[in-house]
Coordinates of C-alpha atoms and ligand atoms in Angstrom, one line a residue:
M21 CA -131.4 -22.2 -65.0
R22 CA -131.6 -24.7 -67.8
K23 CA -134.8 -25.0 -69.8
M24 CA -135.1 -28.2 -71.7
R25 CA -136.1 -27.2 -75.2
T26 CA -137.0 -30.8 -76.1
Q27 CA -139.7 -31.3 -73.6
S28 CA -143.3 -31.3 -74.9
A29 CA -146.1 -29.6 -72.9
P30 CA -147.8 -33.0 -72.0
W31 CA -144.5 -34.4 -70.8
R32 CA -144.0 -31.3 -68.6
A33 CA -147.5 -31.6 -67.2
A34 CA -146.9 -35.3 -66.4
A35 CA -143.6 -34.5 -64.7
V36 CA -145.3 -31.9 -62.5
L37 CA -148.0 -34.2 -61.5
A38 CA -145.6 -37.0 -60.7
S39 CA -143.4 -34.8 -58.6
V40 CA -146.5 -33.6 -56.6
L41 CA -147.7 -37.2 -56.0
L42 CA -144.3 -38.4 -54.9
V43 CA -143.8 -35.4 -52.6
G44 CA -140.2 -34.9 -53.6
G45 CA -139.3 -38.6 -53.4
V46 CA -138.2 -38.8 -57.0
A47 CA -136.2 -35.6 -56.7
A48 CA -134.4 -37.0 -53.6
C49 CA -133.3 -40.0 -55.8
G50 CA -131.8 -37.5 -58.2
N51 CA -133.1 -39.0 -61.4
S52 CA -135.3 -36.1 -62.7
D53 CA -133.8 -33.5 -65.0
T54 CA -134.2 -30.9 -62.3
G55 CA -132.7 -32.9 -59.5
G56 CA -130.0 -35.2 -60.9
G57 CA -128.4 -32.9 -63.4
G58 CA -128.4 -29.9 -61.1
S59 CA -130.6 -27.9 -63.6
K60 CA -134.1 -26.5 -63.0
D61 CA -136.5 -24.6 -65.2
D62 CA -137.0 -21.6 -62.9
G63 CA -137.2 -19.2 -65.8
K64 CA -133.9 -17.6 -65.0
I65 CA -131.1 -17.7 -67.7
T66 CA -127.7 -18.8 -66.6
M67 CA -124.7 -17.8 -68.8
G68 CA -121.3 -19.3 -68.6
F69 CA -118.8 -16.8 -69.9
S70 CA -115.1 -17.5 -70.6
Q71 CA -113.0 -14.3 -70.9
V72 CA -109.6 -14.2 -72.6
G73 CA -107.9 -12.5 -69.6
A74 CA -107.2 -9.0 -68.4
E75 CA -104.4 -8.1 -70.8
S76 CA -105.5 -4.6 -71.8
G77 CA -107.7 -1.6 -71.0
W78 CA -110.0 -2.8 -73.7
R79 CA -110.4 -6.2 -72.0
T80 CA -111.1 -4.6 -68.6
A81 CA -113.8 -2.4 -70.2
N82 CA -115.3 -5.5 -72.0
T83 CA -115.5 -7.5 -68.7
T84 CA -117.2 -4.6 -67.0
S85 CA -119.7 -4.2 -69.8
I86 CA -120.5 -8.0 -69.7
K87 CA -120.9 -8.1 -65.9
D88 CA -123.0 -4.9 -65.8
A89 CA -125.2 -6.0 -68.7
A90 CA -125.9 -9.4 -67.2
A91 CA -126.9 -7.9 -63.9
A92 CA -129.2 -5.4 -65.7
A93 CA -130.8 -8.1 -67.8
G94 CA -131.4 -10.4 -64.8
I95 CA -129.1 -13.1 -66.3
E96 CA -127.0 -15.1 -63.8
L97 CA -123.4 -14.9 -65.0
K98 CA -120.7 -17.5 -64.3
F99 CA -117.5 -15.8 -65.3
D100 CA -114.1 -17.3 -65.8
D101 CA -110.8 -15.5 -66.6
A102 CA -108.7 -17.8 -68.8
Q103 CA -105.4 -15.8 -68.3
Q104 CA -104.6 -15.9 -72.0
K105 CA -104.7 -19.7 -72.1
Q106 CA -106.8 -21.8 -74.5
E107 CA -106.7 -24.8 -72.3
N108 CA -108.2 -22.7 -69.4
Q109 CA -111.0 -21.7 -71.8
I110 CA -111.7 -25.3 -72.8
K111 CA -111.8 -26.3 -69.2
A112 CA -114.2 -23.5 -68.3
I113 CA -116.5 -24.4 -71.2
R114 CA -116.5 -28.1 -70.1
N115 CA -117.4 -27.0 -66.6
Y116 CA -120.3 -24.9 -67.9
I117 CA -121.5 -27.9 -69.9
Q118 CA -121.4 -30.1 -66.8
Q119 CA -123.3 -27.4 -64.8
K120 CA -125.9 -27.3 -67.6
V121 CA -125.9 -23.6 -68.0
D122 CA -128.5 -22.2 -70.5
V123 CA -126.0 -20.4 -72.8
I124 CA -122.3 -20.4 -73.2
A125 CA -120.5 -17.3 -74.4
F126 CA -116.8 -16.8 -74.9
S127 CA -114.1 -14.6 -76.5
P128 CA -111.6 -17.1 -78.0
V129 CA -108.0 -16.3 -77.2
V130 CA -106.9 -17.9 -80.5
E131 CA -108.9 -18.8 -83.7
S132 CA -108.1 -22.5 -84.0
G133 CA -108.7 -25.7 -82.0
W134 CA -112.3 -25.3 -80.8
D135 CA -114.2 -27.9 -82.8
T136 CA -114.2 -30.7 -80.2
V137 CA -115.4 -28.6 -77.2
L138 CA -118.0 -26.8 -79.4
K139 CA -119.3 -30.1 -80.5
E140 CA -119.6 -31.2 -76.8
A141 CA -121.7 -28.1 -76.1
K142 CA -123.8 -28.8 -79.2
D143 CA -124.4 -32.4 -78.2
A144 CA -125.4 -31.2 -74.7
D145 CA -127.9 -28.8 -76.5
I146 CA -126.3 -25.7 -75.0
P147 CA -126.2 -22.8 -77.5
V148 CA -122.9 -21.0 -77.8
I149 CA -122.4 -17.3 -78.7
L150 CA -119.0 -16.1 -79.8
T151 CA -118.3 -12.6 -78.6
D152 CA -115.5 -10.2 -79.6
R153 CA -113.4 -12.8 -81.4
S154 CA -114.3 -15.6 -83.8
V155 CA -113.1 -19.1 -84.4
D156 CA -112.0 -20.7 -87.7
S157 CA -114.3 -23.8 -87.4
A158 CA -115.7 -24.8 -90.8
D159 CA -118.9 -26.1 -89.2
K160 CA -120.8 -22.9 -88.5
S161 CA -123.6 -24.9 -86.7
L162 CA -121.3 -25.2 -83.7
Y163 CA -122.2 -21.7 -82.6
K164 CA -125.3 -19.5 -82.9
T165 CA -123.7 -16.2 -83.8
F166 CA -120.6 -14.1 -83.6
L167 CA -121.0 -10.7 -82.1
G168 CA -117.9 -8.4 -82.6
S169 CA -115.8 -6.1 -84.7
D170 CA -114.5 -6.4 -88.2
F171 CA -110.8 -6.6 -87.4
V172 CA -109.7 -6.7 -91.0
K173 CA -111.6 -3.4 -91.5
E174 CA -109.8 -1.9 -88.5
G175 CA -106.4 -2.8 -90.0
R176 CA -107.5 -1.5 -93.4
L177 CA -108.7 1.9 -91.9
A178 CA -105.4 2.3 -90.1
G179 CA -103.5 1.5 -93.4
E180 CA -105.7 3.8 -95.5
W181 CA -105.0 6.7 -93.2
L182 CA -101.3 6.1 -93.5
V183 CA -101.5 5.9 -97.3
E184 CA -103.2 9.3 -97.3
Q185 CA -100.6 10.9 -94.9
K186 CA -97.6 9.6 -96.9
K187 CA -98.9 10.1 -100.4
T188 CA -96.2 12.7 -101.2
A189 CA -93.4 10.6 -99.6
S190 CA -90.6 10.4 -102.2
G191 CA -88.6 7.6 -100.5
P192 CA -89.1 4.5 -98.3
V193 CA -91.3 4.8 -95.2
N194 CA -90.2 2.3 -92.7
I195 CA -93.0 0.7 -90.6
V196 CA -92.7 -1.5 -87.6
E197 CA -95.7 -3.5 -86.4
L198 CA -96.7 -4.7 -82.9
Q199 CA -99.0 -7.6 -83.3
G200 CA -101.5 -9.0 -80.8
N201 CA -101.0 -12.5 -79.4
T202 CA -100.1 -15.1 -82.0
G203 CA -103.1 -16.9 -83.5
A204 CA -105.7 -14.4 -82.2
A205 CA -108.3 -13.2 -84.7
P206 CA -107.5 -9.5 -84.1
A207 CA -103.8 -10.1 -84.6
N208 CA -104.3 -12.1 -87.9
D209 CA -107.0 -9.8 -89.3
R210 CA -105.5 -6.4 -88.4
K211 CA -102.2 -7.4 -89.9
K212 CA -104.0 -8.5 -93.1
G213 CA -106.2 -5.4 -93.4
F214 CA -103.2 -3.1 -92.8
A215 CA -101.0 -4.9 -95.3
E216 CA -103.8 -4.8 -98.0
A217 CA -104.2 -1.1 -97.5
I218 CA -100.6 0.0 -97.6
A219 CA -100.0 -2.1 -100.7
A220 CA -101.4 0.9 -102.5
N221 CA -98.1 2.7 -102.0
P222 CA -94.9 0.7 -102.6
N223 CA -92.9 3.3 -100.5
L224 CA -94.7 1.9 -97.4
K225 CA -92.8 -1.1 -96.1
V226 CA -93.2 -3.1 -92.9
I227 CA -89.6 -3.7 -91.9
A228 CA -90.3 -5.6 -88.7
S229 CA -93.4 -7.3 -87.2
Q230 CA -93.5 -9.1 -83.9
P231 CA -96.2 -10.1 -81.3
G232 CA -96.4 -7.9 -78.2
D233 CA -99.3 -9.9 -76.9
F234 CA -101.7 -6.9 -76.6
T235 CA -100.0 -5.8 -73.3
R236 CA -98.1 -2.6 -72.4
A237 CA -95.1 -4.6 -71.2
G238 CA -95.0 -6.6 -74.4
G239 CA -95.3 -3.4 -76.5
K240 CA -92.5 -1.7 -74.6
Q241 CA -90.2 -4.7 -74.8
V242 CA -90.6 -5.4 -78.5
M243 CA -90.4 -1.7 -79.4
E244 CA -87.0 -1.6 -77.6
Q245 CA -85.8 -4.4 -79.8
F246 CA -87.2 -2.7 -82.9
L247 CA -85.4 0.5 -82.0
K248 CA -82.1 -1.2 -81.4
A249 CA -82.2 -3.2 -84.6
N250 CA -83.5 -0.5 -86.9
P251 CA -81.9 3.0 -87.1
K252 CA -84.7 4.5 -89.2
I253 CA -88.3 3.8 -88.0
D254 CA -90.9 6.2 -89.4
V255 CA -94.1 4.6 -88.4
L256 CA -95.4 2.2 -85.7
F257 CA -98.6 0.3 -86.2
A258 CA -99.6 -1.3 -82.9
H259 CA -102.6 -3.7 -82.9
N260 CA -103.9 -2.1 -79.7
D261 CA -103.6 1.0 -77.6
D262 CA -101.9 -0.8 -74.7
M263 CA -98.9 -1.9 -76.9
G264 CA -98.7 1.6 -78.3
L265 CA -98.6 3.0 -74.8
G266 CA -95.9 0.6 -73.8
A267 CA -94.0 1.5 -77.0
L268 CA -94.2 5.2 -76.0
E269 CA -91.9 4.6 -73.1
A270 CA -89.3 2.8 -75.3
I271 CA -89.5 5.6 -77.9
T272 CA -89.0 8.3 -75.4
A273 CA -86.1 6.4 -73.7
A274 CA -84.5 6.2 -77.1
G275 CA -84.5 10.0 -77.3
K276 CA -87.2 10.2 -80.0
V277 CA -90.4 12.2 -79.9
P278 CA -93.5 9.9 -80.3
G279 CA -96.1 11.3 -82.7
K280 CA -93.4 13.4 -84.4
D281 CA -90.2 11.4 -85.1
I282 CA -92.3 8.3 -85.3
T283 CA -96.0 8.3 -86.5
I284 CA -98.0 6.1 -84.2
I285 CA -101.2 4.3 -85.3
T286 CA -103.1 2.0 -82.9
V287 CA -106.5 0.3 -82.5
D288 CA -109.1 0.4 -79.7
A289 CA -109.6 4.0 -78.6
V290 CA -109.7 3.3 -74.8
K291 CA -109.4 6.4 -72.6
D292 CA -105.6 6.1 -72.2
G293 CA -105.1 5.7 -75.9
M294 CA -107.4 8.6 -76.6
Q295 CA -105.5 10.8 -74.1
A296 CA -102.2 9.9 -75.9
L297 CA -103.8 10.8 -79.2
A298 CA -105.2 14.1 -77.8
D299 CA -101.7 14.9 -76.4
G300 CA -100.1 14.4 -79.8
K301 CA -98.2 11.2 -78.9
F302 CA -100.4 9.0 -81.0
N303 CA -101.4 10.1 -84.5
F304 CA -104.5 8.0 -85.4
I305 CA -106.7 5.3 -83.8
A306 CA -109.1 2.9 -85.4
E307 CA -111.8 2.2 -82.8
C308 CA -112.7 -1.3 -81.5
S309 CA -115.7 -1.1 -79.1
P310 CA -115.6 -3.3 -76.0
L311 CA -119.1 -2.4 -75.0
L312 CA -120.6 -5.7 -76.1
G313 CA -122.5 -6.6 -72.9
P314 CA -126.0 -5.4 -73.7
Q315 CA -126.1 -6.9 -77.2
L316 CA -124.7 -10.2 -75.8
M317 CA -127.5 -10.4 -73.2
D318 CA -130.2 -9.7 -75.8
L319 CA -128.8 -12.5 -77.9
A320 CA -128.6 -14.8 -75.0
K321 CA -132.3 -14.3 -74.3
K322 CA -133.2 -14.8 -77.9
V323 CA -131.2 -18.1 -78.4
H324 CA -132.5 -19.4 -75.1
A325 CA -136.1 -18.7 -76.3
G326 CA -135.2 -20.7 -79.5
E327 CA -135.4 -17.6 -81.7
Q328 CA -133.3 -17.3 -84.9
V329 CA -130.5 -14.8 -84.7
A330 CA -128.2 -13.4 -87.5
P331 CA -125.1 -15.5 -87.8
R332 CA -122.9 -12.4 -87.7
I333 CA -123.5 -9.2 -85.8
E334 CA -120.9 -6.5 -86.4
T335 CA -120.1 -3.8 -83.9
E336 CA -120.4 -0.1 -85.1
E337 CA -117.1 1.7 -85.0
T338 CA -115.3 4.8 -86.1
T339 CA -111.8 6.3 -86.3
F340 CA -110.1 9.2 -84.5
T341 CA -107.6 11.8 -85.5
Q342 CA -105.9 14.0 -82.8
A343 CA -108.5 16.8 -83.1
Q344 CA -111.4 14.2 -82.9
A345 CA -109.9 12.6 -79.8
K346 CA -109.7 16.0 -78.0
E347 CA -113.4 16.5 -78.8
A348 CA -114.5 12.9 -77.8
L349 CA -112.4 12.5 -74.7
P350 CA -114.7 14.2 -72.1
N351 CA -117.6 11.9 -73.0
R352 CA -115.6 8.7 -73.4
K353 CA -117.1 5.9 -71.4
Y354 CA -114.1 3.6 -71.2
Ligands
LIG409 O1 -110.1 -8.8 -79.2 C1 -110.1 -7.4 -79.0 C2 -108.6 -7.0 -78.7 O2 -108.2 -7.8 -77.6 C3 -108.4 -5.6 -78.4 O3 -108.1 -4.8 -79.4 C4 -107.2 -5.7 -77.5 O4 -107.0 -4.5 -76.8 C5 -107.6 -6.9 -76.7 O5 -106.7 -7.3 -75.9

């Protein structure tokens, strides 16, 4: 539990002596740091983690990675599932501050609106690590580091692949886009990166773009609307595999062949997505790795020890074509 970084060695020695002499009397009154605040310096790190939810295969793999890595690193993990709600994340973070955890980590459901609670954590001297998604706070001192993917790059890679595929297209190529939840960093950034890349070919046009909330159900429902409203859809860009998988059902139900009548590009490369790619139903995936747990625990140990860490740590990722998915699938971990 909590280690007070402001205590000097003589102060600690005096505190130890006092507690020995008083045979627990002071602690019983609850006015020492170890007794009253519920925190004790037993050398064990406690991390409070607020997860976005369980909206996708990616998220499930991410949660498993964090829980497994905490257990392997000997870090006590307090875990909260915010069920896609920012107010739940803020509540969880405030609880962690009250409990005086050593480190707070979280994956923000949306980018904006975190300054107040981050300031509360800073005032309580609890370091915060952003993982997977970042925040748009101007004050970078409110968190120690951001560990996660470059979402703009993922969108750009998806767009660049499409530009290459359609370089000989003589007429308009109609694209529909399934965005992640409104205000989320991966939704904003993937949209941006994709738009930047396809601007290279004026034939490539996004004719409809709606949030599908990163879920299969959302992807299916919004794709149904797209298909009803647009007689000619050539390409689907889904901001994650799950929405792409949901859209497959809508496309098949509309009598079209996914991967052939409609080119499908997604992001993540979780097993189900990779299977759809290997089966020829998807055409291209930009990878987003959910295996952030081990790096997160290393960072927690470092910030707890007062070490400097890089303000931005980017996840290593690749892309997959159908042939590459077939090759990679047998060894895919998630
Ligand atoms: O923040 C990462 C994104 O969130 C993943 O691409 C998506 O599947 C998840 O829900």
